[in-house]
mmCIF file with all atom_site columns, C-alpha atoms in Angstrom:
data_model
loop_
_atom_site.group_PDB
_atom_site.id
_atom_site.type_symbol
_atom_site.label_atom_id
_atom_site.label_alt_id
_atom_site.label_comp_id
_atom_site.label_asym_id
_atom_site.label_entity_id
_atom_site.label_seq_id
_atom_site.pdbx_PDB_ins_code
_atom_site.Cartn_x
_atom_site.Cartn_y
_atom_site.Cartn_z
_atom_site.occupancy
_atom_site.B_iso_or_equiv
_atom_site.pdbx_formal_charge
_atom_site.auth_seq_id
_atom_site.auth_comp_id
_atom_site.auth_asym_id
_atom_site.auth_atom_id
_atom_site.pdbx_PDB_model_num
ATOM 1   C CA . UNK A 1 1   ? -19.517 2.605  1.029   1.00 78.00 ? 1   UNK A CA 1
ATOM 2   C CA . UNK A 1 2   ? -19.953 1.081  4.511   1.00 81.00 ? 2   UNK A CA 1
ATOM 3   C CA . UNK A 1 3   ? -20.491 -2.107 2.555   1.00 87.00 ? 3   UNK A CA 1
ATOM 4   C CA . UNK A 1 4   ? -17.091 -2.120 1.255   1.00 87.00 ? 4   UNK A CA 1
ATOM 5   C CA . UNK A 1 5   ? -14.621 -5.089 2.522   1.00 86.00 ? 5   UNK A CA 1
ATOM 6   C CA . UNK A 1 6   ? -11.154 -6.220 1.736   1.00 87.00 ? 6   UNK A CA 1
ATOM 7   C CA . UNK A 1 7   ? -10.779 -7.880 -1.601  1.00 85.00 ? 7   UNK A CA 1
ATOM 8   C CA . UNK A 1 8   ? -13.939 -6.009 -3.065  1.00 89.00 ? 8   UNK A CA 1
ATOM 9   C CA . UNK A 1 9   ? -13.339 -3.685 -5.850  1.00 88.00 ? 9   UNK A CA 1
ATOM 10  C CA . UNK A 1 10  ? -15.175 -0.025 -6.583  1.00 87.00 ? 10  UNK A CA 1
ATOM 11  C CA . UNK A 1 11  ? -15.181 1.479  -9.654  1.00 86.00 ? 11  UNK A CA 1
ATOM 12  C CA . UNK A 1 12  ? -16.175 5.068  -9.878  1.00 85.00 ? 12  UNK A CA 1
ATOM 13  C CA . UNK A 1 13  ? -16.598 7.383  -12.827 1.00 81.00 ? 13  UNK A CA 1
ATOM 14  C CA . UNK A 1 14  ? -15.694 11.032 -12.693 1.00 70.00 ? 14  UNK A CA 1
ATOM 15  C CA . UNK A 1 15  ? -19.207 12.357 -11.958 1.00 66.00 ? 15  UNK A CA 1
ATOM 16  C CA . UNK A 1 16  ? -18.082 12.058 -7.823  1.00 65.00 ? 16  UNK A CA 1
ATOM 17  C CA . UNK A 1 17  ? -15.920 14.594 -6.638  1.00 60.00 ? 17  UNK A CA 1
ATOM 18  C CA . UNK A 1 18  ? -12.227 12.224 -6.119  1.00 67.00 ? 18  UNK A CA 1
ATOM 19  C CA . UNK A 1 19  ? -11.226 13.154 -2.581  1.00 77.00 ? 19  UNK A CA 1
ATOM 20  C CA . UNK A 1 20  ? -13.933 12.033 -0.296  1.00 80.00 ? 20  UNK A CA 1
ATOM 21  C CA . UNK A 1 21  ? -14.695 9.318  -2.290  1.00 79.00 ? 21  UNK A CA 1
ATOM 22  C CA . UNK A 1 22  ? -11.014 8.060  -2.523  1.00 82.00 ? 22  UNK A CA 1
ATOM 23  C CA . UNK A 1 23  ? -10.952 8.796  1.507   1.00 84.00 ? 23  UNK A CA 1
ATOM 24  C CA . UNK A 1 24  ? -13.649 6.814  2.155   1.00 84.00 ? 24  UNK A CA 1
ATOM 25  C CA . UNK A 1 25  ? -12.691 3.952  0.103   1.00 84.00 ? 25  UNK A CA 1
ATOM 26  C CA . UNK A 1 26  ? -9.190  3.938  1.300   1.00 82.00 ? 26  UNK A CA 1
ATOM 27  C CA . UNK A 1 27  ? -10.272 4.074  4.497   1.00 84.00 ? 27  UNK A CA 1
ATOM 28  C CA . UNK A 1 28  ? -12.454 0.279  4.269   1.00 86.00 ? 28  UNK A CA 1
ATOM 29  C CA . UNK A 1 29  ? -9.237  -1.213 2.202   1.00 82.00 ? 29  UNK A CA 1
ATOM 30  C CA . UNK A 1 30  ? -11.210 -2.161 -0.965  1.00 85.00 ? 30  UNK A CA 1
ATOM 31  C CA . UNK A 1 31  ? -9.658  -2.043 -4.160  1.00 86.00 ? 31  UNK A CA 1
ATOM 32  C CA . UNK A 1 32  ? -10.335 1.480  -6.362  1.00 85.00 ? 32  UNK A CA 1
ATOM 33  C CA . UNK A 1 33  ? -10.223 2.210  -9.766  1.00 86.00 ? 33  UNK A CA 1
ATOM 34  C CA . UNK A 1 34  ? -12.078 6.048  -10.084 1.00 86.00 ? 34  UNK A CA 1
ATOM 35  C CA . UNK A 1 35  ? -11.749 8.561  -12.778 1.00 84.00 ? 35  UNK A CA 1
ATOM 36  C CA . UNK A 1 36  ? -10.981 12.006 -11.288 1.00 79.00 ? 36  UNK A CA 1
ATOM 37  C CA . UNK A 1 37  ? -12.587 15.045 -12.604 1.00 74.00 ? 37  UNK A CA 1
ATOM 38  C CA . UNK A 1 38  ? -10.950 17.131 -15.109 1.00 71.00 ? 38  UNK A CA 1
ATOM 39  C CA . UNK A 1 39  ? -10.520 19.814 -13.066 1.00 72.00 ? 39  UNK A CA 1
ATOM 40  C CA . UNK A 1 40  ? -8.089  17.887 -10.706 1.00 74.00 ? 40  UNK A CA 1
ATOM 41  C CA . UNK A 1 41  ? -4.373  17.548 -11.584 1.00 74.00 ? 41  UNK A CA 1
ATOM 42  C CA . UNK A 1 42  ? -2.641  14.869 -9.825  1.00 78.00 ? 42  UNK A CA 1
ATOM 43  C CA . UNK A 1 43  ? 1.158   15.867 -8.989  1.00 80.00 ? 43  UNK A CA 1
ATOM 44  C CA . UNK A 1 44  ? 3.478   13.415 -10.418 1.00 86.00 ? 44  UNK A CA 1
ATOM 45  C CA . UNK A 1 45  ? 5.333   12.210 -7.117  1.00 87.00 ? 45  UNK A CA 1
ATOM 46  C CA . UNK A 1 46  ? 7.176   9.378  -8.861  1.00 89.00 ? 46  UNK A CA 1
ATOM 47  C CA . UNK A 1 47  ? 6.981   8.116  -12.780 1.00 91.00 ? 47  UNK A CA 1
ATOM 48  C CA . UNK A 1 48  ? 6.790   4.400  -13.046 1.00 90.00 ? 48  UNK A CA 1
ATOM 49  C CA . UNK A 1 49  ? 8.456   2.346  -16.107 1.00 89.00 ? 49  UNK A CA 1
ATOM 50  C CA . UNK A 1 50  ? 4.844   1.527  -17.272 1.00 88.00 ? 50  UNK A CA 1
ATOM 51  C CA . UNK A 1 51  ? 4.391   5.277  -17.839 1.00 89.00 ? 51  UNK A CA 1
ATOM 52  C CA . UNK A 1 52  ? 1.833   5.757  -14.305 1.00 90.00 ? 52  UNK A CA 1
ATOM 53  C CA . UNK A 1 53  ? 2.787   7.740  -11.844 1.00 90.00 ? 53  UNK A CA 1
ATOM 54  C CA . UNK A 1 54  ? 2.162   7.848  -7.895  1.00 89.00 ? 54  UNK A CA 1
ATOM 55  C CA . UNK A 1 55  ? 0.532   11.078 -6.486  1.00 87.00 ? 55  UNK A CA 1
ATOM 56  C CA . UNK A 1 56  ? -1.965  12.608 -3.690  1.00 84.00 ? 56  UNK A CA 1
ATOM 57  C CA . UNK A 1 57  ? -5.130  13.219 -4.249  1.00 82.00 ? 57  UNK A CA 1
ATOM 58  C CA . UNK A 1 58  ? -6.091  15.760 -1.687  1.00 80.00 ? 58  UNK A CA 1
ATOM 59  C CA . UNK A 1 59  ? -9.067  17.883 -0.837  1.00 76.00 ? 59  UNK A CA 1
ATOM 60  C CA . UNK A 1 60  ? -8.760  20.765 -3.508  1.00 69.00 ? 60  UNK A CA 1
ATOM 61  C CA . UNK A 1 61  ? -7.198  18.758 -6.238  1.00 59.00 ? 61  UNK A CA 1
ATOM 62  C CA . UNK A 1 62  ? -4.449  21.558 -7.085  1.00 58.00 ? 62  UNK A CA 1
ATOM 63  C CA . UNK A 1 63  ? -0.867  20.513 -8.072  1.00 56.00 ? 63  UNK A CA 1
ATOM 64  C CA . UNK A 1 64  ? 0.523   22.807 -5.467  1.00 54.00 ? 64  UNK A CA 1
ATOM 65  C CA . UNK A 1 65  ? -0.757  24.260 -2.391  1.00 52.00 ? 65  UNK A CA 1
ATOM 66  C CA . UNK A 1 66  ? 0.765   26.563 0.105   1.00 50.00 ? 66  UNK A CA 1
ATOM 67  C CA . UNK A 1 67  ? 0.570   25.758 2.639   1.00 56.00 ? 67  UNK A CA 1
ATOM 68  C CA . UNK A 1 68  ? 1.883   22.308 1.775   1.00 57.00 ? 68  UNK A CA 1
ATOM 69  C CA . UNK A 1 69  ? -0.353  19.596 1.414   1.00 57.00 ? 69  UNK A CA 1
ATOM 70  C CA . UNK A 1 70  ? -1.331  18.306 5.019   1.00 62.00 ? 70  UNK A CA 1
ATOM 71  C CA . UNK A 1 71  ? -3.718  15.370 4.116   1.00 74.00 ? 71  UNK A CA 1
ATOM 72  C CA . UNK A 1 72  ? -4.425  13.423 1.168   1.00 81.00 ? 72  UNK A CA 1
ATOM 73  C CA . UNK A 1 73  ? -4.778  9.935  -0.215  1.00 84.00 ? 73  UNK A CA 1
ATOM 74  C CA . UNK A 1 74  ? -1.646  8.143  -2.053  1.00 85.00 ? 74  UNK A CA 1
ATOM 75  C CA . UNK A 1 75  ? -2.485  6.601  -5.562  1.00 86.00 ? 75  UNK A CA 1
ATOM 76  C CA . UNK A 1 76  ? -1.070  5.253  -8.690  1.00 89.00 ? 76  UNK A CA 1
ATOM 77  C CA . UNK A 1 77  ? -2.648  7.430  -11.653 1.00 88.00 ? 77  UNK A CA 1
ATOM 78  C CA . UNK A 1 78  ? -2.977  5.774  -15.014 1.00 87.00 ? 78  UNK A CA 1
ATOM 79  C CA . UNK A 1 79  ? -3.679  8.885  -17.737 1.00 87.00 ? 79  UNK A CA 1
ATOM 80  C CA . UNK A 1 80  ? -6.181  7.473  -20.939 1.00 84.00 ? 80  UNK A CA 1
ATOM 81  C CA . UNK A 1 81  ? -6.157  9.352  -24.110 1.00 85.00 ? 81  UNK A CA 1
ATOM 82  C CA . UNK A 1 82  ? -9.681  8.294  -25.683 1.00 84.00 ? 82  UNK A CA 1
ATOM 83  C CA . UNK A 1 83  ? -11.177 9.022  -29.098 1.00 89.00 ? 83  UNK A CA 1
ATOM 84  C CA . UNK A 1 84  ? -14.884 8.760  -29.268 1.00 88.00 ? 84  UNK A CA 1
ATOM 85  C CA . UNK A 1 85  ? -16.294 8.586  -33.283 1.00 90.00 ? 85  UNK A CA 1
ATOM 86  C CA . UNK A 1 86  ? -20.066 9.123  -34.214 1.00 91.00 ? 86  UNK A CA 1
ATOM 87  C CA . UNK A 1 87  ? -21.759 7.222  -37.093 1.00 91.00 ? 87  UNK A CA 1
ATOM 88  C CA . UNK A 1 88  ? -21.024 10.181 -39.197 1.00 92.00 ? 88  UNK A CA 1
ATOM 89  C CA . UNK A 1 89  ? -17.219 9.921  -38.849 1.00 90.00 ? 89  UNK A CA 1
ATOM 90  C CA . UNK A 1 90  ? -16.340 12.775 -36.562 1.00 92.00 ? 90  UNK A CA 1
ATOM 91  C CA . UNK A 1 91  ? -14.207 12.376 -33.527 1.00 91.00 ? 91  UNK A CA 1
ATOM 92  C CA . UNK A 1 92  ? -13.462 13.938 -29.831 1.00 88.00 ? 92  UNK A CA 1
ATOM 93  C CA . UNK A 1 93  ? -10.320 13.531 -28.489 1.00 87.00 ? 93  UNK A CA 1
ATOM 94  C CA . UNK A 1 94  ? -10.500 13.123 -24.408 1.00 82.00 ? 94  UNK A CA 1
ATOM 95  C CA . UNK A 1 95  ? -8.082  12.913 -21.226 1.00 78.00 ? 95  UNK A CA 1
ATOM 96  C CA . UNK A 1 96  ? -8.814  10.770 -18.483 1.00 80.00 ? 96  UNK A CA 1
ATOM 97  C CA . UNK A 1 97  ? -7.014  10.482 -15.076 1.00 82.00 ? 97  UNK A CA 1
ATOM 98  C CA . UNK A 1 98  ? -7.844  7.070  -13.370 1.00 83.00 ? 98  UNK A CA 1
ATOM 99  C CA . UNK A 1 99  ? -6.790  6.709  -9.807  1.00 83.00 ? 99  UNK A CA 1
ATOM 100 C CA . UNK A 1 100 ? -6.146  3.274  -7.962  1.00 83.00 ? 100 UNK A CA 1
ATOM 101 C CA . UNK A 1 101 ? -5.334  2.474  -4.810  1.00 77.00 ? 101 UNK A CA 1
ATOM 102 C CA . UNK A 1 102 ? -3.499  -0.632 -5.912  1.00 69.00 ? 102 UNK A CA 1
ATOM 103 C CA . UNK A 1 103 ? 0.033   1.288  -5.736  1.00 59.00 ? 103 UNK A CA 1
ATOM 104 C CA . UNK A 1 104 ? 2.581   -1.699 -5.939  1.00 58.00 ? 104 UNK A CA 1
ATOM 105 C CA . UNK A 1 105 ? 4.928   -1.513 -8.877  1.00 47.00 ? 105 UNK A CA 1
ATOM 106 C CA . UNK A 1 106 ? 8.154   -4.255 -9.652  1.00 48.00 ? 106 UNK A CA 1
ATOM 107 C CA . UNK A 1 107 ? 9.989   -0.537 -9.975  1.00 46.00 ? 107 UNK A CA 1
ATOM 108 C CA . UNK A 1 108 ? 8.999   0.387  -6.746  1.00 44.00 ? 108 UNK A CA 1
ATOM 109 C CA . UNK A 1 109 ? 6.344   0.078  -3.490  1.00 41.00 ? 109 UNK A CA 1
ATOM 110 C CA . UNK A 1 110 ? 4.792   3.321  -2.681  1.00 40.00 ? 110 UNK A CA 1
#
């Protein structure tokens, strides 16, 4: 992480815990695209015309928290549904949440 600079892109898979990685990367001003773990459920703060939405990644990863969220990183979430097919024709469906620090949209900047 110390080598990240403005204009660089960090790609991260969901094998890492989203919040510490996203928080640290955001502080470097580098671009980020990270899959978050399936146990995280990002809150939909504002839906965008392209189907993505603005959210905040927090330490707990819960959609609702009490007391209210006081710390987090603003992100854009791009949901993806994927289907993998094996050589024998069997398929398995899955869902991925991809978070990016690129929050600008023609509709609204966050």
